[in-house]
């Protein structure tokens, strides 16, 4: 019981530190769903997706509603690029034609479409997030 409680506390603290680093040193890129939504496999429940930063391909699983081939905005830690999350509050499909994505990602001010840093911060810090509450109109 105590070991389980200790593991839960450790997980909560480490997850919070990852979020703080992500928001302290953010960069942005575009990710792509490489699977449709699936039940639990070795990676978890949701969709498998990939993104590319500085010559490295990253693959993760997230519990979001996308179909294989869909693309979306990702925020990642500029120092630990594997620390990332999908920003499914922004619809970017209208911007993807001829979009040049920098190898090391965009800084906030360089993103070629409108996003809001305060909305992103609140969205990333929420645990039981409902994307429709944050979607920009």
mmCIF file of C-alpha atoms in Angstrom:
data_model
loop_
_atom_site.group_PDB
_atom_site.id
_atom_site.type_symbol
_atom_site.label_atom_id
_atom_site.label_comp_id
_atom_site.label_asym_id
_atom_site.label_seq_id
_atom_site.Cartn_x
_atom_site.Cartn_y
_atom_site.Cartn_z
ATOM 1 C CA UNK A 1 0.000 0.000 0.000
ATOM 2 C CA UNK A 2 2.735 2.477 0.973
ATOM 3 C CA UNK A 3 4.805 1.480 -2.058
ATOM 4 C CA UNK A 4 1.829 2.075 -4.353
ATOM 5 C CA UNK A 5 1.147 5.462 -2.780
ATOM 6 C CA UNK A 6 4.836 6.353 -3.119
ATOM 7 C CA UNK A 7 4.814 5.386 -6.812
ATOM 8 C CA UNK A 8 1.712 7.486 -7.446
ATOM 9 C CA UNK A 9 3.268 10.517 -5.752
ATOM 10 C CA UNK A 10 6.515 10.021 -7.690
ATOM 11 C CA UNK A 11 4.572 9.782 -10.972
ATOM 12 C CA UNK A 12 2.591 12.952 -10.200
ATOM 13 C CA UNK A 13 5.732 14.930 -9.350
ATOM 14 C CA UNK A 14 7.662 13.740 -12.405
ATOM 15 C CA UNK A 15 4.699 14.423 -14.712
ATOM 16 C CA UNK A 16 4.398 17.944 -13.302
ATOM 17 C CA UNK A 17 8.131 18.582 -13.822
ATOM 18 C CA UNK A 18 7.801 17.450 -17.447
ATOM 19 C CA UNK A 19 4.909 19.861 -17.981
ATOM 20 C CA UNK A 20 6.870 22.720 -16.409
ATOM 21 C CA UNK A 21 9.877 22.028 -18.681
ATOM 22 C CA UNK A 22 7.577 21.802 -21.693
ATOM 23 C CA UNK A 23 6.083 25.208 -20.930
ATOM 24 C CA UNK A 24 9.422 26.776 -19.969
ATOM 25 C CA UNK A 25 11.204 25.811 -23.222
ATOM 26 C CA UNK A 26 8.433 25.279 -25.795
ATOM 27 C CA UNK A 27 8.813 24.708 -29.491
ATOM 28 C CA UNK A 28 6.226 23.537 -31.972
ATOM 29 C CA UNK A 29 6.033 21.144 -34.901
ATOM 30 C CA UNK A 30 3.507 19.073 -36.812
ATOM 31 C CA UNK A 31 2.816 15.445 -35.932
ATOM 32 C CA UNK A 32 1.037 12.755 -37.889
ATOM 33 C CA UNK A 33 -1.217 9.904 -36.772
ATOM 34 C CA UNK A 34 0.323 6.605 -37.861
ATOM 35 C CA UNK A 35 -2.580 4.458 -36.663
ATOM 36 C CA UNK A 36 -6.290 4.717 -36.169
ATOM 37 C CA UNK A 37 -7.632 4.724 -32.610
ATOM 38 C CA UNK A 38 -6.980 1.396 -30.917
ATOM 39 C CA UNK A 39 -7.661 -0.352 -27.668
ATOM 40 C CA UNK A 40 -4.749 -1.013 -25.360
ATOM 41 C CA UNK A 41 -1.590 -2.333 -26.966
ATOM 42 C CA UNK A 42 2.040 -2.150 -25.777
ATOM 43 C CA UNK A 43 1.904 1.668 -25.994
ATOM 44 C CA UNK A 44 -1.501 2.296 -24.445
ATOM 45 C CA UNK A 45 -4.954 3.369 -25.609
ATOM 46 C CA UNK A 46 -5.514 5.879 -28.414
ATOM 47 C CA UNK A 47 -3.626 6.636 -31.611
ATOM 48 C CA UNK A 48 0.023 6.149 -32.390
ATOM 49 C CA UNK A 49 1.681 9.238 -33.835
ATOM 50 C CA UNK A 50 5.075 10.473 -34.922
ATOM 51 C CA UNK A 51 6.922 13.746 -35.233
ATOM 52 C CA UNK A 52 10.382 14.714 -36.394
ATOM 53 C CA UNK A 53 12.820 17.108 -34.654
ATOM 54 C CA UNK A 54 16.524 17.657 -35.385
ATOM 55 C CA UNK A 55 16.880 14.499 -37.459
ATOM 56 C CA UNK A 56 15.203 12.250 -34.883
ATOM 57 C CA UNK A 57 11.819 10.570 -35.325
ATOM 58 C CA UNK A 58 9.714 10.295 -32.170
ATOM 59 C CA UNK A 59 6.764 7.913 -31.809
ATOM 60 C CA UNK A 60 4.181 8.086 -29.051
ATOM 61 C CA UNK A 61 0.608 7.143 -28.237
ATOM 62 C CA UNK A 62 -2.083 9.587 -27.152
ATOM 63 C CA UNK A 63 -5.729 9.172 -26.273
ATOM 64 C CA UNK A 64 -7.081 11.596 -28.875
ATOM 65 C CA UNK A 65 -9.495 11.199 -31.782
ATOM 66 C CA UNK A 66 -7.567 11.264 -35.037
ATOM 67 C CA UNK A 67 -7.415 8.928 -37.999
ATOM 68 C CA UNK A 68 -4.320 7.516 -39.621
ATOM 69 C CA UNK A 69 -2.721 10.244 -41.762
ATOM 70 C CA UNK A 70 -4.230 13.203 -39.879
ATOM 71 C CA UNK A 71 -1.783 15.942 -38.926
ATOM 72 C CA UNK A 72 -1.831 18.178 -35.874
ATOM 73 C CA UNK A 73 0.184 20.706 -33.894
ATOM 74 C CA UNK A 74 2.608 19.426 -31.250
ATOM 75 C CA UNK A 75 4.310 21.342 -28.456
ATOM 76 C CA UNK A 76 7.643 19.904 -27.307
ATOM 77 C CA UNK A 77 10.467 20.737 -24.911
ATOM 78 C CA UNK A 78 13.287 22.314 -26.948
ATOM 79 C CA UNK A 79 15.918 20.505 -24.836
ATOM 80 C CA UNK A 80 14.200 17.128 -24.356
ATOM 81 C CA UNK A 81 12.307 16.782 -27.636
ATOM 82 C CA UNK A 82 10.679 13.516 -26.569
ATOM 83 C CA UNK A 83 8.738 15.501 -23.925
ATOM 84 C CA UNK A 84 5.730 16.574 -25.953
ATOM 85 C CA UNK A 85 1.969 16.722 -26.187
ATOM 86 C CA UNK A 86 -0.573 17.110 -28.968
ATOM 87 C CA UNK A 87 -2.351 20.466 -29.103
ATOM 88 C CA UNK A 88 -5.620 19.178 -30.505
ATOM 89 C CA UNK A 89 -7.270 22.495 -29.662
ATOM 90 C CA UNK A 90 -5.987 23.940 -32.938
ATOM 91 C CA UNK A 91 -7.202 22.856 -36.351
ATOM 92 C CA UNK A 92 -4.275 23.255 -38.739
ATOM 93 C CA UNK A 93 -5.322 21.303 -41.848
ATOM 94 C CA UNK A 94 -5.959 24.521 -43.795
ATOM 95 C CA UNK A 95 -2.349 25.585 -43.225
ATOM 96 C CA UNK A 96 -0.589 22.364 -44.226
ATOM 97 C CA UNK A 97 -0.389 22.933 -47.998
ATOM 98 C CA UNK A 98 3.194 23.908 -48.878
ATOM 99 C CA UNK A 99 3.976 24.399 -45.174
ATOM 100 C CA UNK A 100 7.715 24.382 -44.457
ATOM 101 C CA UNK A 101 8.371 22.975 -41.005
ATOM 102 C CA UNK A 102 11.799 23.893 -39.595
ATOM 103 C CA UNK A 103 13.988 20.907 -38.704
ATOM 104 C CA UNK A 104 14.228 22.106 -35.091
ATOM 105 C CA UNK A 105 10.603 23.279 -34.836
ATOM 106 C CA UNK A 106 9.074 26.738 -34.589
ATOM 107 C CA UNK A 107 9.483 29.206 -31.788
ATOM 108 C CA UNK A 108 6.149 30.620 -30.644
ATOM 109 C CA UNK A 109 6.502 33.855 -32.608
ATOM 110 C CA UNK A 110 7.436 32.003 -35.828
ATOM 111 C CA UNK A 111 4.382 29.746 -36.101
ATOM 112 C CA UNK A 112 2.625 30.553 -39.409
ATOM 113 C CA UNK A 113 -0.888 30.473 -37.915
ATOM 114 C CA UNK A 114 -2.579 31.950 -34.864
ATOM 115 C CA UNK A 115 -2.194 30.286 -31.475
ATOM 116 C CA UNK A 116 -2.455 31.692 -27.961
ATOM 117 C CA UNK A 117 0.230 30.981 -25.344
ATOM 118 C CA UNK A 118 -2.146 31.461 -22.391
ATOM 119 C CA UNK A 119 -4.641 28.989 -23.841
ATOM 120 C CA UNK A 120 -1.838 26.499 -24.512
ATOM 121 C CA UNK A 121 -0.509 26.842 -20.961
ATOM 122 C CA UNK A 122 -3.942 26.237 -19.448
ATOM 123 C CA UNK A 123 -4.618 23.319 -21.820
ATOM 124 C CA UNK A 124 -1.288 21.588 -21.101
ATOM 125 C CA UNK A 125 -1.652 22.021 -17.332
ATOM 126 C CA UNK A 126 -5.195 20.588 -17.219
ATOM 127 C CA UNK A 127 -5.414 16.924 -16.343
ATOM 128 C CA UNK A 128 -8.983 16.075 -17.307
ATOM 129 C CA UNK A 129 -8.902 18.122 -20.437
ATOM 130 C CA UNK A 130 -11.818 18.491 -22.805
ATOM 131 C CA UNK A 131 -10.426 19.999 -26.027
ATOM 132 C CA UNK A 132 -13.765 21.566 -27.049
ATOM 133 C CA UNK A 133 -13.504 23.884 -24.019
ATOM 134 C CA UNK A 134 -10.310 25.402 -25.426
ATOM 135 C CA UNK A 135 -10.915 25.425 -29.166
ATOM 136 C CA UNK A 136 -10.335 28.905 -30.529
ATOM 137 C CA UNK A 137 -13.171 30.340 -32.546
#
